[in-house]
Short mmCIF file of C-alpha atoms in Angstrom, two decimals:
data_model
loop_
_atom_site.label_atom_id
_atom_site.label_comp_id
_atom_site.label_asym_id
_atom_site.label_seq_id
_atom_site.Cartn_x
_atom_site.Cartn_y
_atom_site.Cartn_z
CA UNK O 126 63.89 81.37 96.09
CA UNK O 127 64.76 78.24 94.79
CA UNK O 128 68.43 76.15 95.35
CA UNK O 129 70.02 76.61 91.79
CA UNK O 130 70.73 73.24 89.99
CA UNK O 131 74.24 73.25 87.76
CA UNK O 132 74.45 71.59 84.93
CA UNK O 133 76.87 70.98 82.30
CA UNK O 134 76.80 69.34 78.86
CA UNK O 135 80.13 68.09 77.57
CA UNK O 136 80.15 68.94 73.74
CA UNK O 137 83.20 68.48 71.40
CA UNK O 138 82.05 70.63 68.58
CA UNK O 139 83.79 72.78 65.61
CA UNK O 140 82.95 76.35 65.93
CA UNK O 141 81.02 76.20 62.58
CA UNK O 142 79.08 73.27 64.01
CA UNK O 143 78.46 75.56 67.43
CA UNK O 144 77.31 78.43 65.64
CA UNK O 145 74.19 75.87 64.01
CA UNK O 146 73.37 74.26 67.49
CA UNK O 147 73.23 77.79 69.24
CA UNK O 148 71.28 78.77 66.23
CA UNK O 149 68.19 76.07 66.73
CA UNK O 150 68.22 75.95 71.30
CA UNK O 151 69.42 79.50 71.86
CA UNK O 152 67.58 82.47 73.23
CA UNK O 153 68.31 85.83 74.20
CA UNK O 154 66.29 87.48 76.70
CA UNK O 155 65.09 90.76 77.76
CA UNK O 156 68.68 91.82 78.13
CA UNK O 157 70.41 90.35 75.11
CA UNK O 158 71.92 87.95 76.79
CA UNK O 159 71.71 84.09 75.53
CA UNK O 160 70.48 81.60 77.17
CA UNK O 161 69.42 77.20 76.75
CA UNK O 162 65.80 77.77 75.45
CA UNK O 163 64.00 74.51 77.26
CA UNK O 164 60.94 75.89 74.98
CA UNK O 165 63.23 75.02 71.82
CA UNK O 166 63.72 71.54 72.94
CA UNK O 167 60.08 70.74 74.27
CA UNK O 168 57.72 73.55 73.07
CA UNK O 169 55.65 74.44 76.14
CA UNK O 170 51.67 74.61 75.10
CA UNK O 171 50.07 77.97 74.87
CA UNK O 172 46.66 76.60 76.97
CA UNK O 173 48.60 77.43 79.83
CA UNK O 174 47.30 78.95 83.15
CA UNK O 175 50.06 81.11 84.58
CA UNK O 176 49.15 80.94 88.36
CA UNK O 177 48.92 77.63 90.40
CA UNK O 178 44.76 76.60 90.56
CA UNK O 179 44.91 73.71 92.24
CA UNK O 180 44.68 70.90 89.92
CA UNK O 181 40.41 70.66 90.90
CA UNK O 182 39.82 74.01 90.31
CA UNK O 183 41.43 73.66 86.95
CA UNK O 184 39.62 70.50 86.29
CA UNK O 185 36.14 72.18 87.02
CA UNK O 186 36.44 75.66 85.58
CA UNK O 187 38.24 73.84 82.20
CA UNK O 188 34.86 71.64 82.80
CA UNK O 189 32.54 74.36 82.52
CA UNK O 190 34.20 76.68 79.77
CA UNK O 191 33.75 73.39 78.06
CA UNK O 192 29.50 72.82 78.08
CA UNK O 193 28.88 76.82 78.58
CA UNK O 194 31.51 78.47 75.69
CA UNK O 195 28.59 81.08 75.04
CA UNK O 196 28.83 81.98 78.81
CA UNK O 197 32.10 82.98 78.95
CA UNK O 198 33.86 85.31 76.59
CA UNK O 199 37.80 84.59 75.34
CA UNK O 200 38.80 87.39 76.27
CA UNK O 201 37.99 86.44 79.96
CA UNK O 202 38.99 83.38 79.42
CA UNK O 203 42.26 84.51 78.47
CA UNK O 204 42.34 87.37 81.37
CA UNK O 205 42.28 84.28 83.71
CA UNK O 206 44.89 82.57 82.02
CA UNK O 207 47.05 85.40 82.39
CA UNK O 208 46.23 85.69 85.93
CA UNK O 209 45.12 89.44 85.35
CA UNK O 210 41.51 88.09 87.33
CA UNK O 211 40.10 85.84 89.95
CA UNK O 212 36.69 86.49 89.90
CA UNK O 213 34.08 85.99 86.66
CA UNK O 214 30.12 86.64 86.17
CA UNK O 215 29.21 83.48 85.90
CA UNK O 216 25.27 83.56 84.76
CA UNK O 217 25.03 87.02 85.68
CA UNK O 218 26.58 86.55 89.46
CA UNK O 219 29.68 87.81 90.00
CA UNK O 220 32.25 84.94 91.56
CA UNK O 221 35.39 83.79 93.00
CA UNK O 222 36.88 81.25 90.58
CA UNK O 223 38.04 79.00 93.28
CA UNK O 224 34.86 79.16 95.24
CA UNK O 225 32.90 78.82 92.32
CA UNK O 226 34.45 75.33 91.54
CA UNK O 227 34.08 74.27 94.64
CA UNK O 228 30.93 74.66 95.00
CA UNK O 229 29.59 73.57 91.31
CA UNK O 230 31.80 70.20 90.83
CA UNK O 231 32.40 67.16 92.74
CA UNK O 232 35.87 65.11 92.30
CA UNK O 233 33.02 62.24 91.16
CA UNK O 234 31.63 64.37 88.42
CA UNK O 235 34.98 65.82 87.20
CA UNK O 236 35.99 61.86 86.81
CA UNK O 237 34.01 61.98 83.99
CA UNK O 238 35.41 64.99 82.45
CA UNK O 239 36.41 64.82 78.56
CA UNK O 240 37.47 68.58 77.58
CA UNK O 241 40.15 70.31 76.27
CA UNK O 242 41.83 71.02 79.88
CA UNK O 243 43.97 73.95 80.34
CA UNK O 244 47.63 73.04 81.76
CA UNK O 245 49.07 74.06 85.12
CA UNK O 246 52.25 75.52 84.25
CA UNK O 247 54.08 74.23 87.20
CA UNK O 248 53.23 70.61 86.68
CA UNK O 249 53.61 70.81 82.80
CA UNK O 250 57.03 72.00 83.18
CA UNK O 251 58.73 69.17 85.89
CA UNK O 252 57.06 67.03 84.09
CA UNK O 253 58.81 67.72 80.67
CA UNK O 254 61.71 69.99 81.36
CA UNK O 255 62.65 68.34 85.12
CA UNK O 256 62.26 71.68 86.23
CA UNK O 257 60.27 74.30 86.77
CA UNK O 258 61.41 77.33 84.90
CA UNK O 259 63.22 77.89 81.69
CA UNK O 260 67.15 78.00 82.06
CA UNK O 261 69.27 80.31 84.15
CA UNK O 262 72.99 81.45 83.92
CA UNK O 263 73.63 79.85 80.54
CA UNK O 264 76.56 79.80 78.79
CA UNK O 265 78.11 77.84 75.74
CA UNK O 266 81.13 77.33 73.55
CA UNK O 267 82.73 74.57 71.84
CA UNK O 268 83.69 72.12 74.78
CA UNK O 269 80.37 72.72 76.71
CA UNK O 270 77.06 74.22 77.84
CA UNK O 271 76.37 75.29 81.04
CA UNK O 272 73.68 76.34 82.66
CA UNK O 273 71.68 76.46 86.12
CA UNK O 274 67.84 75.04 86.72
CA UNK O 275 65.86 75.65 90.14
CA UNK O 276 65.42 72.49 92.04
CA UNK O 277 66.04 69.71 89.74
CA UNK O 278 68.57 68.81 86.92
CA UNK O 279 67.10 69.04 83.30
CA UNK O 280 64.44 65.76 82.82
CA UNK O 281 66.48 63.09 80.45
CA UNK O 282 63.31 63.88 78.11
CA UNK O 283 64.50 67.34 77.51
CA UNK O 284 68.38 65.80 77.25
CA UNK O 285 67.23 63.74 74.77
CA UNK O 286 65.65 65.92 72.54
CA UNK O 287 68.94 67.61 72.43
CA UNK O 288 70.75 64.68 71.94
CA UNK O 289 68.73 64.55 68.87
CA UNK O 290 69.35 67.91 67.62
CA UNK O 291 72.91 67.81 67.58
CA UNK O 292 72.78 64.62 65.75
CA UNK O 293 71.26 66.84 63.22
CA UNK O 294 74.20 68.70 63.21
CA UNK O 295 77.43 66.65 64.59
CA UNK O 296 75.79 63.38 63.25
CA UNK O 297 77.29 60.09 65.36
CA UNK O 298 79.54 62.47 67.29
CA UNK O 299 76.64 62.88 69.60
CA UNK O 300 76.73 60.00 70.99
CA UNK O 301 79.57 61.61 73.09
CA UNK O 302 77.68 64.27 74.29
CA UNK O 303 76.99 63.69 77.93
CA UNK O 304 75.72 65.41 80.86
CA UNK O 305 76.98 66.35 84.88
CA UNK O 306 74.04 67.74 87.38
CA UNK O 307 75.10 68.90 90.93
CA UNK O 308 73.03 70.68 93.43
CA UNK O 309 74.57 70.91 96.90
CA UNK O 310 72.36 72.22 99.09
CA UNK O 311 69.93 68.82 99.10
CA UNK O 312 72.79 66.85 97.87
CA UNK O 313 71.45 65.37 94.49
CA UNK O 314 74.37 64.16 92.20
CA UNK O 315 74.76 62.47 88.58
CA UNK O 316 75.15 62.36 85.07
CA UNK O 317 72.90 61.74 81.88
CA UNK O 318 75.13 59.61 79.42
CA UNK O 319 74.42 57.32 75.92
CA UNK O 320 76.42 53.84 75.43
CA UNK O 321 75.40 51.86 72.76
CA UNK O 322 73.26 53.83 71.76
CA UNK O 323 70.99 53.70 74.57
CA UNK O 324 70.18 56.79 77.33
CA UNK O 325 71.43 56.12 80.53
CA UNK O 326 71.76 57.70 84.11
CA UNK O 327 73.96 57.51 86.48
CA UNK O 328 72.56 58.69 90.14
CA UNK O 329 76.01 57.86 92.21
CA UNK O 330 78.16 60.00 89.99
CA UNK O 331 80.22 62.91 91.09
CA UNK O 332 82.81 65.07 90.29
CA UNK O 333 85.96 66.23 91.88
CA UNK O 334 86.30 68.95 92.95
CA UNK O 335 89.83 70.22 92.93
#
């Protein structure tokens, strides 16, 4: 169970000009309820394995769906992916993924490695989103968007982007459109801001709390 991230987005918006920015980063899940759809922002690929190889066992096994595709079927390939099976008849021996790697591939020989490489989920999504899951708790109207994130505040990548869809929308007006993060429980503070036109942060900021 993660520590849950807030974070707000100070908009300033009509509600004619909410209804369009809802319309294009807006989700509703399983429930019907709406939520901040990271995915909308920064698509997240498909080649995508769902539980955490270690980054060497992805390497390899990416390595030899690569110079064997006749060996292994898509439709394995795809059960793996979905994490529905961790072992695979490899050459007519039955294996454990993870030992299989191990014992095939060197970290020398996967240097060398040029394939398509499937993604580790995890790593994809702190990497482009700040976080590791999509958005949590979300809720929007025509002063702001809140929402909560495990761990981390959104990355100012995935701010950005919707920086740049509002300015779609709200034109220069988005240039006011700025950003508070708090998360308590490790103590990590600060806001995501524009002035003159540039994308800043600010670490040591922190609200009041009345």
């Amino acid at each position: 169970m993660p520590n849950y991230c807030f974070n707000r987005i100070r908009l300033n918006v009509t509600q004619d000009e909410l209804e369009k920015i809802k319309e294009i980063v807006m989700s509703k899940d399983e429930f019907g309820d709406e939520y901040f759809d990271f995915n909308k922002v920064i698509k997240r690929p498909k080649n995508m394995l769902l539980r955490a190889f270690k980054a060497n066992t992805l390497e390899a096994f990416s390595k030899y769906y690569y110079e064997n595709p006749d060996k292994l079927e898509q439709k394995i390939l795809d059960e793996i992916i979905s994490n529905k099976i961790l072992k695979v008849r490899i050459d007519g021996k039955l294996v454990n993924i993870d030992c299989y790697v191990d014992e095939k591939y060197s970290l020398e020989e996967l240097k060398y490695y040029t394939g398509e490489m499937l993604i580790l989920w995890y790593d994809w999504c702190v990497d482009n989103w700040g976080t590791k899951w999509n958005s949590l708790f979300s809720s929007i109207d025509k002063d702001e968007l809140i929402f909560s994130t495990a761990w981390n505040p959104i990355s100012l990548e995935l701010f950005e982007g919707f920086i740049n869809i509002c300015k779609e929308v709200i034109g220069k007006k988005a240039s006011d459109i700025w950003l508070y993060y708090e998360e308590c429980g490790i103590g990590i503070f600060g806001r995501y801001f524009i002035q003159d036109e540039e994308l800043y942060y600010d670490e040591d900021y922190r609200e009041e709390v009345a």
